[in-house]
Amino acid sequence: MTEHHEHEHEEPKAESLIDKIAEKIHAHDSSSSDSEDDKGSASATIKSKIYRLFGRERPVHKVFGGGKPADIFLWRNKKVSGGVLGGATVAWILFELLEYHFLTLICHILMAALAVVFLWSNASFFINKSLPHIPQVHIPEGPVKEIASALRVEINRGIAVLREIASGRDLKSFLSAIAGLWVLSIVGSWFNFLTLLYIGVILLFTVPVFYEKYDDKVDAYAEKAMAELKKQYAVFDAKVLSKIPRGPLKDKKIA
């Protein structure tokens, strides 16, 4: 009886000891998980404070829409990207270096295609071969509407920006627009429109993929450059812009 009574007293002690150990392990796990959460939140806040070029918060692929155009510009499909860039290069060589006119090129291509198909169709009767299959080519309505709609949105947005700049509310935006147009006019005097368009294509196929690969380094240099520009603009504002007399802006009431 005494041994049985002592055994009953030992079981609760063992259970209480196991419960205490379990509670300590649980408390340690919860504290470690809390510390991990704190570290994760801290790292997230640090990442959110990192300077991104043009205020970018999404990946470069998402900035370009995340579809097939983004895959082409960022060389996700190297064959298509190389084909587009090669076609643009051939077109620039033909029209700029060889001074080939666009209408002349289209006519020559159509003449050659019609002559080949016509001769092949007539020669098939003599060589006992089937007639060439001429596919029916038509322009789908959907993509044309999508392109037109996207162009309409971008044109309206550009017109709205120009209207906002011309309203005289933001002197900084006005000076930036004038400086940008002035630089563009100088560059336009160096090259013709086709060469500028080809340079734009080259930049579109090189700069985004380079930035996607080295975005951290580019953002660091861009942050330093923006800080220096803001410093110079503050000096210019204090010495020049602040001394320009301005009339009071009155809000017009709509009757």
PDB file of C-alpha atoms in Angstrom:
ATOM      1  CA  MET A   1       0.000   0.000   0.000  1.00  0.00           C
ATOM      2  CA  THR A   2       2.750   2.473   0.882  1.00  0.00           C
ATOM      3  CA  GLU A   3       4.573   1.805  -2.407  1.00  0.00           C
ATOM      4  CA  HIS A   4       1.331   2.360  -4.352  1.00  0.00           C
ATOM      5  CA  HIS A   5       0.693   5.612  -2.460  1.00  0.00           C
ATOM      6  CA  GLU A   6       4.237   6.871  -3.174  1.00  0.00           C
ATOM      7  CA  HIS A   7       3.839   5.953  -6.844  1.00  0.00           C
ATOM      8  CA  GLU A   8       0.641   8.040  -7.044  1.00  0.00           C
ATOM      9  CA  HIS A   9       2.524  11.063  -5.584  1.00  0.00           C
ATOM     10  CA  GLU A  10       5.404  10.653  -8.084  1.00  0.00           C
ATOM     11  CA  GLU A  11       3.138  10.684 -11.175  1.00  0.00           C
ATOM     12  CA  PRO A  12       1.740  14.233 -10.590  1.00  0.00           C
ATOM     13  CA  LYS A  13       5.278  15.481  -9.904  1.00  0.00           C
ATOM     14  CA  ALA A  14       6.499  14.000 -13.178  1.00  0.00           C
ATOM     15  CA  GLU A  15       3.528  15.440 -15.061  1.00  0.00           C
ATOM     16  CA  SER A  16       4.048  18.900 -13.546  1.00  0.00           C
ATOM     17  CA  LEU A  17       7.740  18.777 -14.503  1.00  0.00           C
ATOM     18  CA  ILE A  18       6.855  17.832 -18.103  1.00  0.00           C
ATOM     19  CA  ASP A  19       4.274  20.648 -18.237  1.00  0.00           C
ATOM     20  CA  LYS A  20       6.862  23.181 -17.044  1.00  0.00           C
ATOM     21  CA  ILE A  21       9.366  22.022 -19.666  1.00  0.00           C
ATOM     22  CA  ALA A  22       6.699  22.239 -22.381  1.00  0.00           C
ATOM     23  CA  GLU A  23       5.729  25.736 -21.275  1.00  0.00           C
ATOM     24  CA  LYS A  24       9.360  26.862 -21.406  1.00  0.00           C
ATOM     25  CA  ILE A  25       9.800  25.403 -24.899  1.00  0.00           C
ATOM     26  CA  HIS A  26       6.586  27.069 -26.062  1.00  0.00           C
ATOM     27  CA  ALA A  27       7.637  30.405 -24.587  1.00  0.00           C
ATOM     28  CA  HIS A  28      11.040  30.118 -26.291  1.00  0.00           C
ATOM     29  CA  ASP A  29       9.417  29.294 -29.634  1.00  0.00           C
ATOM     30  CA  SER A  30       6.973  32.178 -29.355  1.00  0.00           C
ATOM     31  CA  SER A  31       9.749  34.614 -28.432  1.00  0.00           C
ATOM     32  CA  SER A  32      11.895  33.369 -31.302  1.00  0.00           C
ATOM     33  CA  SER A  33       8.960  33.671 -33.722  1.00  0.00           C
ATOM     34  CA  ASP A  34       8.264  37.171 -32.427  1.00  0.00           C
ATOM     35  CA  SER A  35      11.906  38.093 -32.920  1.00  0.00           C
ATOM     36  CA  GLU A  36      11.803  36.657 -36.442  1.00  0.00           C
ATOM     37  CA  ASP A  37       8.659  38.663 -37.150  1.00  0.00           C
ATOM     38  CA  ASP A  38      10.348  41.766 -35.790  1.00  0.00           C
ATOM     39  CA  LYS A  39      13.376  41.079 -37.969  1.00  0.00           C
ATOM     40  CA  GLY A  40      11.118  40.533 -40.995  1.00  0.00           C
ATOM     41  CA  SER A  41       9.215  43.751 -40.359  1.00  0.00           C
ATOM     42  CA  ALA A  42      12.477  45.603 -39.812  1.00  0.00           C
ATOM     43  CA  SER A  43      13.913  44.256 -43.059  1.00  0.00           C
ATOM     44  CA  ALA A  44      10.671  45.167 -44.844  1.00  0.00           C
ATOM     45  CA  THR A  45      10.872  48.737 -43.537  1.00  0.00           C
ATOM     46  CA  ILE A  46      14.519  48.918 -44.583  1.00  0.00           C
ATOM     47  CA  LYS A  47      13.653  47.686 -48.076  1.00  0.00           C
ATOM     48  CA  SER A  48      10.806  50.180 -48.305  1.00  0.00           C
ATOM     49  CA  LYS A  49      13.234  53.002 -47.506  1.00  0.00           C
ATOM     50  CA  ILE A  50      15.602  52.017 -50.332  1.00  0.00           C
ATOM     51  CA  TYR A  51      15.620  54.620 -53.091  1.00  0.00           C
ATOM     52  CA  ARG A  52      14.190  53.391 -56.364  1.00  0.00           C
ATOM     53  CA  LEU A  53      14.597  55.166 -59.673  1.00  0.00           C
ATOM     54  CA  PHE A  54      11.445  57.094 -60.692  1.00  0.00           C
ATOM     55  CA  GLY A  55       9.755  55.920 -57.484  1.00  0.00           C
ATOM     56  CA  ARG A  56       9.550  52.356 -58.777  1.00  0.00           C
ATOM     57  CA  GLU A  57       7.869  49.930 -56.382  1.00  0.00           C
ATOM     58  CA  ARG A  58       7.293  47.039 -58.812  1.00  0.00           C
ATOM     59  CA  PRO A  59       9.730  44.855 -60.769  1.00  0.00           C
ATOM     60  CA  VAL A  60      10.868  46.148 -64.144  1.00  0.00           C
ATOM     61  CA  HIS A  61       8.886  43.410 -65.895  1.00  0.00           C
ATOM     62  CA  LYS A  62       5.679  44.635 -64.234  1.00  0.00           C
ATOM     63  CA  VAL A  63       6.484  48.246 -65.103  1.00  0.00           C
ATOM     64  CA  PHE A  64       6.439  47.289 -68.803  1.00  0.00           C
ATOM     65  CA  GLY A  65       3.041  45.626 -68.388  1.00  0.00           C
ATOM     66  CA  GLY A  66       4.198  42.091 -67.591  1.00  0.00           C
ATOM     67  CA  GLY A  67       3.056  40.692 -70.963  1.00  0.00           C
ATOM     68  CA  LYS A  68       4.704  39.811 -74.268  1.00  0.00           C
ATOM     69  CA  PRO A  69       6.099  43.325 -74.890  1.00  0.00           C
ATOM     70  CA  ALA A  70       7.866  43.155 -71.524  1.00  0.00           C
ATOM     71  CA  ASP A  71       9.270  39.718 -72.434  1.00  0.00           C
ATOM     72  CA  ILE A  72      10.602  41.157 -75.699  1.00  0.00           C
ATOM     73  CA  PHE A  73      12.185  44.273 -74.166  1.00  0.00           C
ATOM     74  CA  LEU A  74      13.780  42.308 -71.309  1.00  0.00           C
ATOM     75  CA  TRP A  75      15.005  39.478 -73.582  1.00  0.00           C
ATOM     76  CA  ARG A  76      12.874  36.763 -71.976  1.00  0.00           C
ATOM     77  CA  ASN A  77      12.459  35.316 -75.483  1.00  0.00           C
ATOM     78  CA  LYS A  78      15.841  35.854 -77.102  1.00  0.00           C
ATOM     79  CA  LYS A  79      14.766  34.744 -80.582  1.00  0.00           C
ATOM     80  CA  VAL A  80      11.891  37.216 -80.799  1.00  0.00           C
ATOM     81  CA  SER A  81      13.919  40.016 -79.193  1.00  0.00           C
ATOM     82  CA  GLY A  82      16.835  39.419 -81.539  1.00  0.00           C
ATOM     83  CA  GLY A  83      14.484  39.277 -84.533  1.00  0.00           C
ATOM     84  CA  VAL A  84      12.814  42.574 -83.650  1.00  0.00           C
ATOM     85  CA  LEU A  85      16.124  44.310 -83.011  1.00  0.00           C
ATOM     86  CA  GLY A  86      17.623  42.820 -86.184  1.00  0.00           C
ATOM     87  CA  GLY A  87      14.615  43.945 -88.235  1.00  0.00           C
ATOM     88  CA  ALA A  88      14.917  47.471 -86.859  1.00  0.00           C
ATOM     89  CA  THR A  89      18.628  47.474 -87.691  1.00  0.00           C
ATOM     90  CA  VAL A  90      18.007  46.282 -91.266  1.00  0.00           C
ATOM     91  CA  ALA A  91      15.295  48.917 -91.731  1.00  0.00           C
ATOM     92  CA  TRP A  92      17.605  51.652 -90.442  1.00  0.00           C
ATOM     93  CA  ILE A  93      20.432  50.531 -92.757  1.00  0.00           C
ATOM     94  CA  LEU A  94      18.106  50.444 -95.768  1.00  0.00           C
ATOM     95  CA  PHE A  95      16.384  53.772 -95.177  1.00  0.00           C
ATOM     96  CA  GLU A  96      19.223  55.757 -93.603  1.00  0.00           C
ATOM     97  CA  LEU A  97      22.536  54.448 -94.919  1.00  0.00           C
ATOM     98  CA  LEU A  98      21.397  53.204 -98.334  1.00  0.00           C
ATOM     99  CA  GLU A  99      18.751  55.977 -98.620  1.00  0.00           C
ATOM    100  CA  TYR A 100      16.091  53.496 -99.696  1.00  0.00           C
ATOM    101  CA  HIS A 101      12.582  54.946 -99.678  1.00  0.00           C
ATOM    102  CA  PHE A 102       9.835  53.151 -97.796  1.00  0.00           C
ATOM    103  CA  LEU A 103       7.269  53.195-100.604  1.00  0.00           C
ATOM    104  CA  THR A 104       9.862  51.973-103.091  1.00  0.00           C
ATOM    105  CA  LEU A 105      10.820  49.099-100.798  1.00  0.00           C
ATOM    106  CA  ILE A 106       7.177  48.023-100.331  1.00  0.00           C
ATOM    107  CA  CYS A 107       6.561  48.088-104.078  1.00  0.00           C
ATOM    108  CA  HIS A 108       9.708  46.079-104.823  1.00  0.00           C
ATOM    109  CA  ILE A 109       8.818  43.460-102.216  1.00  0.00           C
ATOM    110  CA  LEU A 110       5.285  43.108-103.593  1.00  0.00           C
ATOM    111  CA  MET A 111       6.592  42.909-107.164  1.00  0.00           C
ATOM    112  CA  ALA A 112       9.038  40.132-106.254  1.00  0.00           C
ATOM    113  CA  ALA A 113       6.422  38.193-104.259  1.00  0.00           C
ATOM    114  CA  LEU A 114       3.806  38.429-107.033  1.00  0.00           C
ATOM    115  CA  ALA A 115       6.323  37.381-109.689  1.00  0.00           C
ATOM    116  CA  VAL A 116       7.497  34.334-107.699  1.00  0.00           C
ATOM    117  CA  VAL A 117       3.972  33.137-106.893  1.00  0.00           C
ATOM    118  CA  PHE A 118       2.739  33.760-110.449  1.00  0.00           C
ATOM    119  CA  LEU A 119       5.615  31.847-112.046  1.00  0.00           C
ATOM    120  CA  TRP A 120       5.275  29.024-109.515  1.00  0.00           C
ATOM    121  CA  SER A 121       1.549  28.716-110.197  1.00  0.00           C
ATOM    122  CA  ASN A 122       2.090  28.483-113.953  1.00  0.00           C
ATOM    123  CA  ALA A 123       5.093  26.165-113.690  1.00  0.00           C
ATOM    124  CA  SER A 124       3.185  23.710-111.487  1.00  0.00           C
ATOM    125  CA  PHE A 125       1.176  22.516-114.511  1.00  0.00           C
ATOM    126  CA  PHE A 126       4.348  21.512-116.376  1.00  0.00           C
ATOM    127  CA  ILE A 127       6.231  19.881-113.513  1.00  0.00           C
ATOM    128  CA  ASN A 128       3.165  18.080-112.115  1.00  0.00           C
ATOM    129  CA  LYS A 129       3.278  19.675-108.707  1.00  0.00           C
ATOM    130  CA  SER A 130       0.516  21.082-106.583  1.00  0.00           C
ATOM    131  CA  LEU A 131      -0.358  24.735-106.713  1.00  0.00           C
ATOM    132  CA  PRO A 132       1.286  26.925-104.076  1.00  0.00           C
ATOM    133  CA  HIS A 133      -0.850  27.578-101.028  1.00  0.00           C
ATOM    134  CA  ILE A 134      -1.459  31.304-100.740  1.00  0.00           C
ATOM    135  CA  PRO A 135      -2.612  32.063 -97.172  1.00  0.00           C
ATOM    136  CA  GLN A 136      -5.388  34.505 -96.490  1.00  0.00           C
ATOM    137  CA  VAL A 137      -3.949  37.407 -94.539  1.00  0.00           C
ATOM    138  CA  HIS A 138      -6.238  39.716 -92.592  1.00  0.00           C
ATOM    139  CA  ILE A 139      -5.697  42.182 -89.771  1.00  0.00           C
ATOM    140  CA  PRO A 140      -7.607  41.162 -86.606  1.00  0.00           C
ATOM    141  CA  GLU A 141      -9.916  43.742 -85.117  1.00  0.00           C
ATOM    142  CA  GLY A 142      -9.106  43.147 -81.435  1.00  0.00           C
ATOM    143  CA  PRO A 143      -5.386  44.065 -81.347  1.00  0.00           C
ATOM    144  CA  VAL A 144      -6.006  47.135 -83.503  1.00  0.00           C
ATOM    145  CA  LYS A 145      -8.646  48.392 -81.067  1.00  0.00           C
ATOM    146  CA  GLU A 146      -6.378  47.687 -78.096  1.00  0.00           C
ATOM    147  CA  ILE A 147      -3.457  49.588 -79.664  1.00  0.00           C
ATOM    148  CA  ALA A 148      -5.702  52.500 -80.627  1.00  0.00           C
ATOM    149  CA  SER A 149      -7.204  52.605 -77.127  1.00  0.00           C
ATOM    150  CA  ALA A 150      -3.764  52.542 -75.478  1.00  0.00           C
ATOM    151  CA  LEU A 151      -2.521  55.328 -77.770  1.00  0.00           C
ATOM    152  CA  ARG A 152      -5.620  57.399 -77.025  1.00  0.00           C
ATOM    153  CA  VAL A 153      -5.060  57.075 -73.267  1.00  0.00           C
ATOM    154  CA  GLU A 154      -1.391  58.043 -73.517  1.00  0.00           C
ATOM    155  CA  ILE A 155      -2.116  61.004 -75.837  1.00  0.00           C
ATOM    156  CA  ASN A 156      -4.839  62.288 -73.509  1.00  0.00           C
ATOM    157  CA  ARG A 157      -2.493  61.907 -70.548  1.00  0.00           C
ATOM    158  CA  GLY A 158       0.229  63.862 -72.346  1.00  0.00           C
ATOM    159  CA  ILE A 159      -2.219  66.629 -73.261  1.00  0.00           C
ATOM    160  CA  ALA A 160      -3.395  66.812 -69.643  1.00  0.00           C
ATOM    161  CA  VAL A 161       0.213  67.113 -68.424  1.00  0.00           C
ATOM    162  CA  LEU A 162       0.939  69.909 -70.929  1.00  0.00           C
ATOM    163  CA  ARG A 163      -2.244  71.715 -69.874  1.00  0.00           C
ATOM    164  CA  GLU A 164      -1.263  71.437 -66.210  1.00  0.00           C
ATOM    165  CA  ILE A 165       2.211  72.811 -66.945  1.00  0.00           C
ATOM    166  CA  ALA A 166       0.809  75.691 -69.019  1.00  0.00           C
ATOM    167  CA  SER A 167      -1.617  76.681 -66.240  1.00  0.00           C
ATOM    168  CA  GLY A 168       1.247  78.365 -64.371  1.00  0.00           C
ATOM    169  CA  ARG A 169       0.745  76.589 -61.058  1.00  0.00           C
ATOM    170  CA  ASP A 170       4.063  74.741 -60.898  1.00  0.00           C
ATOM    171  CA  LEU A 171       7.166  76.686 -61.911  1.00  0.00           C
ATOM    172  CA  LYS A 172       9.433  73.667 -61.418  1.00  0.00           C
ATOM    173  CA  SER A 173       7.452  71.526 -63.895  1.00  0.00           C
ATOM    174  CA  PHE A 174       7.415  74.412 -66.379  1.00  0.00           C
ATOM    175  CA  LEU A 175      11.191  74.841 -66.250  1.00  0.00           C
ATOM    176  CA  SER A 176      11.722  71.079 -66.497  1.00  0.00           C
ATOM    177  CA  ALA A 177       9.492  70.863 -69.578  1.00  0.00           C
ATOM    178  CA  ILE A 178      11.242  73.805 -71.252  1.00  0.00           C
ATOM    179  CA  ALA A 179      14.674  72.307 -70.516  1.00  0.00           C
ATOM    180  CA  GLY A 180      13.618  68.880 -71.813  1.00  0.00           C
ATOM    181  CA  LEU A 181      12.177  70.307 -75.036  1.00  0.00           C
ATOM    182  CA  TRP A 182      15.282  72.432 -75.535  1.00  0.00           C
ATOM    183  CA  VAL A 183      17.582  69.417 -75.153  1.00  0.00           C
ATOM    184  CA  LEU A 184      15.343  67.396 -77.494  1.00  0.00           C
ATOM    185  CA  SER A 185      15.465  70.174 -80.098  1.00  0.00           C
ATOM    186  CA  ILE A 186      19.276  70.161 -79.964  1.00  0.00           C
ATOM    187  CA  VAL A 187      19.411  66.366 -80.329  1.00  0.00           C
ATOM    188  CA  GLY A 188      16.884  66.605 -83.181  1.00  0.00           C
ATOM    189  CA  SER A 189      19.172  68.980 -85.030  1.00  0.00           C
ATOM    190  CA  TRP A 190      21.950  66.384 -84.890  1.00  0.00           C
ATOM    191  CA  PHE A 191      19.910  63.430 -86.203  1.00  0.00           C
ATOM    192  CA  ASN A 192      16.839  62.972 -88.345  1.00  0.00           C
ATOM    193  CA  PHE A 193      13.630  61.379 -87.106  1.00  0.00           C
ATOM    194  CA  LEU A 194      14.450  57.852 -88.332  1.00  0.00           C
ATOM    195  CA  THR A 195      17.826  57.824 -86.587  1.00  0.00           C
ATOM    196  CA  LEU A 196      16.244  59.129 -83.383  1.00  0.00           C
ATOM    197  CA  LEU A 197      13.610  56.406 -83.612  1.00  0.00           C
ATOM    198  CA  TYR A 198      16.289  53.748 -84.090  1.00  0.00           C
ATOM    199  CA  ILE A 199      18.287  55.118 -81.126  1.00  0.00           C
ATOM    200  CA  GLY A 200      15.109  54.883 -79.063  1.00  0.00           C
ATOM    201  CA  VAL A 201      14.692  51.230 -80.087  1.00  0.00           C
ATOM    202  CA  ILE A 202      18.310  50.475 -79.157  1.00  0.00           C
ATOM    203  CA  LEU A 203      17.864  52.119 -75.761  1.00  0.00           C
ATOM    204  CA  LEU A 204      14.586  50.270 -75.216  1.00  0.00           C
ATOM    205  CA  PHE A 205      16.300  46.916 -75.816  1.00  0.00           C
ATOM    206  CA  THR A 206      19.410  47.650 -73.712  1.00  0.00           C
ATOM    207  CA  VAL A 207      18.663  50.027 -70.826  1.00  0.00           C
ATOM    208  CA  PRO A 208      15.767  48.087 -69.178  1.00  0.00           C
ATOM    209  CA  VAL A 209      17.579  44.731 -69.193  1.00  0.00           C
ATOM    210  CA  PHE A 210      20.757  46.408 -67.895  1.00  0.00           C
ATOM    211  CA  TYR A 211      18.787  48.151 -65.153  1.00  0.00           C
ATOM    212  CA  GLU A 212      16.990  44.936 -64.206  1.00  0.00           C
ATOM    213  CA  LYS A 213      20.345  43.202 -63.763  1.00  0.00           C
ATOM    214  CA  TYR A 214      22.133  45.989 -61.866  1.00  0.00           C
ATOM    215  CA  ASP A 215      19.202  47.880 -60.319  1.00  0.00           C
ATOM    216  CA  ASP A 216      20.756  48.160 -56.835  1.00  0.00           C
ATOM    217  CA  LYS A 217      23.917  49.849 -58.114  1.00  0.00           C
ATOM    218  CA  VAL A 218      22.009  52.090 -60.530  1.00  0.00           C
ATOM    219  CA  ASP A 219      19.578  53.149 -57.792  1.00  0.00           C
ATOM    220  CA  ALA A 220      22.464  54.014 -55.481  1.00  0.00           C
ATOM    221  CA  TYR A 221      24.096  56.264 -58.088  1.00  0.00           C
ATOM    222  CA  ALA A 222      20.723  57.743 -59.026  1.00  0.00           C
ATOM    223  CA  GLU A 223      20.027  58.599 -55.390  1.00  0.00           C
ATOM    224  CA  LYS A 224      23.310  60.517 -55.156  1.00  0.00           C
ATOM    225  CA  ALA A 225      22.594  62.287 -58.449  1.00  0.00           C
ATOM    226  CA  MET A 226      19.078  63.270 -57.347  1.00  0.00           C
ATOM    227  CA  ALA A 227      20.408  64.598 -54.038  1.00  0.00           C
ATOM    228  CA  GLU A 228      22.951  66.719 -55.900  1.00  0.00           C
ATOM    229  CA  LEU A 229      20.299  67.995 -58.322  1.00  0.00           C
ATOM    230  CA  LYS A 230      18.004  68.933 -55.440  1.00  0.00           C
ATOM    231  CA  LYS A 231      20.883  70.774 -53.790  1.00  0.00           C
ATOM    232  CA  GLN A 232      21.658  72.719 -56.968  1.00  0.00           C
ATOM    233  CA  TYR A 233      17.976  73.478 -57.518  1.00  0.00           C
ATOM    234  CA  ALA A 234      17.703  74.804 -53.946  1.00  0.00           C
ATOM    235  CA  VAL A 235      20.611  77.159 -54.631  1.00  0.00           C
ATOM    236  CA  PHE A 236      19.051  78.242 -57.950  1.00  0.00           C
ATOM    237  CA  ASP A 237      15.702  78.754 -56.250  1.00  0.00           C
ATOM    238  CA  ALA A 238      17.227  80.869 -53.492  1.00  0.00           C
ATOM    239  CA  LYS A 239      19.280  83.050 -55.848  1.00  0.00           C
ATOM    240  CA  VAL A 240      16.993  83.361 -58.889  1.00  0.00           C
ATOM    241  CA  LEU A 241      13.475  81.946 -58.621  1.00  0.00           C
ATOM    242  CA  SER A 242      12.667  83.433 -55.229  1.00  0.00           C
ATOM    243  CA  LYS A 243      13.466  86.914 -56.559  1.00  0.00           C
ATOM    244  CA  ILE A 244      10.975  86.712 -59.436  1.00  0.00           C
ATOM    245  CA  PRO A 245       7.869  88.767 -58.548  1.00  0.00           C
ATOM    246  CA  ARG A 246       4.658  86.795 -58.655  1.00  0.00           C
ATOM    247  CA  GLY A 247       1.065  87.901 -58.454  1.00  0.00           C
ATOM    248  CA  PRO A 248      -1.403  86.297 -56.053  1.00  0.00           C
ATOM    249  CA  LEU A 249      -3.193  83.284 -57.454  1.00  0.00           C
ATOM    250  CA  LYS A 250      -6.940  83.552 -57.039  1.00  0.00           C
ATOM    251  CA  ASP A 251      -9.243  80.614 -57.422  1.00  0.00           C
ATOM    252  CA  LYS A 252     -12.010  81.275 -59.871  1.00  0.00           C
ATOM    253  CA  LYS A 253     -15.459  80.566 -58.554  1.00  0.00           C
ATOM    254  CA  ILE A 254     -17.761  78.681 -60.841  1.00  0.00           C
ATOM    255  CA  ALA A 255     -21.239  80.194 -60.842  1.00  0.00           C
TER     256      ALA A 255
END
